[in-house]
Structures are given as C-alpha cells and as structure tokens.
Amino acid sequence: MPDSLAPEAVVPRLRGRFGHDYRYVASTESTQLLVPPEAPEGAVVVADEQTAGRGRLGRRWLAPAGTSLLCSIQLRPEITPERLPELTVVASHALADAIEQLTGLRP
C-alpha cells in the first residue's frame, strides 16, 4: 500500500473505471471545488487537508492533514434525484469494507 497519495504512487494501482483522471493536492478548501462539472465520470480528486469543506446541512467540515480520507469522485448515476442520498451510504460501506480488507483495521 502506498504511503503517498501522489499520482505516481496511486495511478499504477488503479483497477476498474474510476480514478484514471486523478488529481492530488496537499491542501484545498474542498475537494468538491476541484472537480469541474465537465470532468469525466470516475474523475477523482484527493487531498491531505481540507480547510473549508461542507458537511450535512451546510455544516463546516475541517480536516487537518493526517486525520481523514478526503476525496471527491465525479459520478453520473442513472437514478432518480431523490435516490441520490443513498449513494453516500453505499459508498461509505464500500470504503469501510475496503479499508478493513486492506489494513485489518475496522473503521
């Protein structure tokens, strides 16, 4: 497992259709701000630190370096808009499972 999120450490390990448009920054206000609307589906932005993100209900989301996994992925699912919030639950469970399988740690 790479110790770095830099493209040269991550991109060669990617499988599937996500992340082939991959961007890493050390610090950003929010990873969402770095994914342009015209980015291809599967584009990924990751950061070590997020200084002005937003969470549920517009709450401020600060994430100092080394405390969180910070990424945004461009998705264009073919589902009705009212089902979009379900993607957060599905994605969080998939990520937790992947972290546990790769590290042996239970998120």
Short mmCIF file of C-alpha atoms in Angstrom, two decimals:
data_model
loop_
_atom_site.label_atom_id
_atom_site.label_comp_id
_atom_site.label_asym_id
_atom_site.label_seq_id
_atom_site.Cartn_x
_atom_site.Cartn_y
_atom_site.Cartn_z
CA MET A 1 0.00 0.00 0.00
CA PRO A 2 1.50 3.38 -0.94
CA ASP A 3 2.40 5.92 1.74
CA SER A 4 1.67 8.73 -0.69
CA LEU A 5 -1.44 9.92 -2.50
CA ALA A 6 0.67 11.37 -5.32
CA PRO A 7 -0.41 10.17 -8.78
CA GLU A 8 2.78 8.21 -9.40
CA ALA A 9 2.05 6.12 -6.28
CA VAL A 10 -1.68 5.66 -6.85
CA VAL A 11 -2.50 5.59 -10.57
CA PRO A 12 -0.49 2.42 -11.39
CA ARG A 13 -2.51 0.56 -8.72
CA LEU A 14 -5.94 1.56 -10.01
CA ARG A 15 -8.32 -1.07 -11.33
CA GLY A 16 -11.70 -0.51 -12.92
CA ARG A 17 -13.05 2.70 -14.39
CA PHE A 18 -12.58 5.20 -11.55
CA GLY A 19 -9.56 7.39 -10.94
CA HIS A 20 -7.93 7.43 -14.35
CA ASP A 21 -8.49 11.18 -14.27
CA TYR A 22 -6.71 11.56 -10.91
CA ARG A 23 -5.60 14.71 -9.15
CA TYR A 24 -3.81 15.09 -5.81
CA VAL A 25 -3.33 18.30 -3.83
CA ALA A 26 -1.75 18.72 -0.42
CA SER A 27 -4.37 21.22 0.77
CA THR A 28 -7.65 22.58 -0.55
CA GLU A 29 -10.72 24.37 0.71
CA SER A 30 -12.80 21.43 -0.53
CA THR A 31 -12.09 18.55 -2.89
CA GLN A 32 -15.52 19.15 -4.46
CA LEU A 33 -14.35 22.54 -5.71
CA LEU A 34 -11.58 20.84 -7.72
CA VAL A 35 -13.85 18.54 -9.76
CA PRO A 36 -15.18 20.56 -12.68
CA PRO A 37 -18.70 19.73 -13.90
CA GLU A 38 -17.27 18.64 -17.26
CA ALA A 39 -14.87 16.12 -15.67
CA PRO A 40 -15.41 12.58 -16.95
CA GLU A 41 -17.30 10.12 -14.80
CA GLY A 42 -14.84 8.48 -12.43
CA ALA A 43 -12.58 11.54 -12.11
CA VAL A 44 -11.05 11.62 -8.62
CA VAL A 45 -9.56 14.44 -6.53
CA VAL A 46 -7.78 13.64 -3.25
CA ALA A 47 -6.21 15.90 -0.64
CA ASP A 48 -4.25 15.59 2.58
CA GLU A 49 -6.02 18.56 4.15
CA GLN A 50 -9.39 20.27 3.69
CA THR A 51 -9.81 23.74 5.15
CA ALA A 52 -13.37 24.80 4.27
CA GLY A 53 -15.40 21.76 3.31
CA ARG A 54 -19.08 21.40 3.97
CA GLY A 55 -20.95 18.53 5.55
CA ARG A 56 -24.59 17.73 6.09
CA LEU A 57 -26.95 20.66 6.45
CA GLY A 58 -24.22 23.04 5.27
CA ARG A 59 -22.08 22.46 8.36
CA ARG A 60 -18.39 23.36 8.12
CA TRP A 61 -16.07 20.38 7.65
CA LEU A 62 -12.44 20.89 8.63
CA ALA A 63 -9.97 18.06 8.16
CA PRO A 64 -6.36 18.69 9.18
CA ALA A 65 -3.67 16.67 7.39
CA GLY A 66 -3.43 13.08 8.55
CA THR A 67 -6.91 12.89 10.08
CA SER A 68 -9.18 11.84 7.21
CA LEU A 69 -9.55 10.27 3.80
CA LEU A 70 -10.53 13.22 1.62
CA CYS A 71 -11.72 12.69 -1.91
CA SER A 72 -14.39 13.61 -4.40
CA ILE A 73 -15.44 11.37 -7.26
CA GLN A 74 -17.42 12.52 -10.29
CA LEU A 75 -20.42 10.22 -10.67
CA ARG A 76 -23.29 10.36 -13.12
CA PRO A 77 -25.61 7.63 -11.89
CA GLU A 78 -28.72 6.83 -13.86
CA ILE A 79 -31.09 7.07 -10.91
CA THR A 80 -33.80 9.48 -9.88
CA PRO A 81 -32.64 12.54 -7.91
CA GLU A 82 -34.49 11.53 -4.74
CA ARG A 83 -32.32 8.36 -4.56
CA LEU A 84 -29.01 10.26 -4.72
CA PRO A 85 -28.58 10.43 -0.91
CA GLU A 86 -28.47 6.61 -0.86
CA LEU A 87 -25.13 6.77 -2.67
CA THR A 88 -23.47 8.22 0.43
CA VAL A 89 -24.49 5.18 2.48
CA VAL A 90 -23.48 2.70 -0.22
CA ALA A 91 -20.11 4.41 -0.78
CA SER A 92 -19.32 4.67 2.95
CA HIS A 93 -19.98 0.97 3.48
CA ALA A 94 -17.87 0.03 0.45
CA LEU A 95 -14.99 2.21 1.65
CA ALA A 96 -15.17 0.83 5.19
CA ASP A 97 -15.07 -2.72 3.83
CA ALA A 98 -12.10 -1.91 1.59
CA ILE A 99 -10.18 -0.26 4.44
CA GLU A 100 -10.77 -3.25 6.68
CA GLN A 101 -9.70 -5.74 3.98
CA LEU A 102 -6.53 -3.80 3.09
CA THR A 103 -5.40 -2.79 6.57
CA GLY A 104 -7.09 -5.15 9.02
CA LEU A 105 -8.44 -2.08 10.81
CA ARG A 106 -12.17 -1.71 11.35
CA PRO A 107 -13.35 1.85 10.58
#
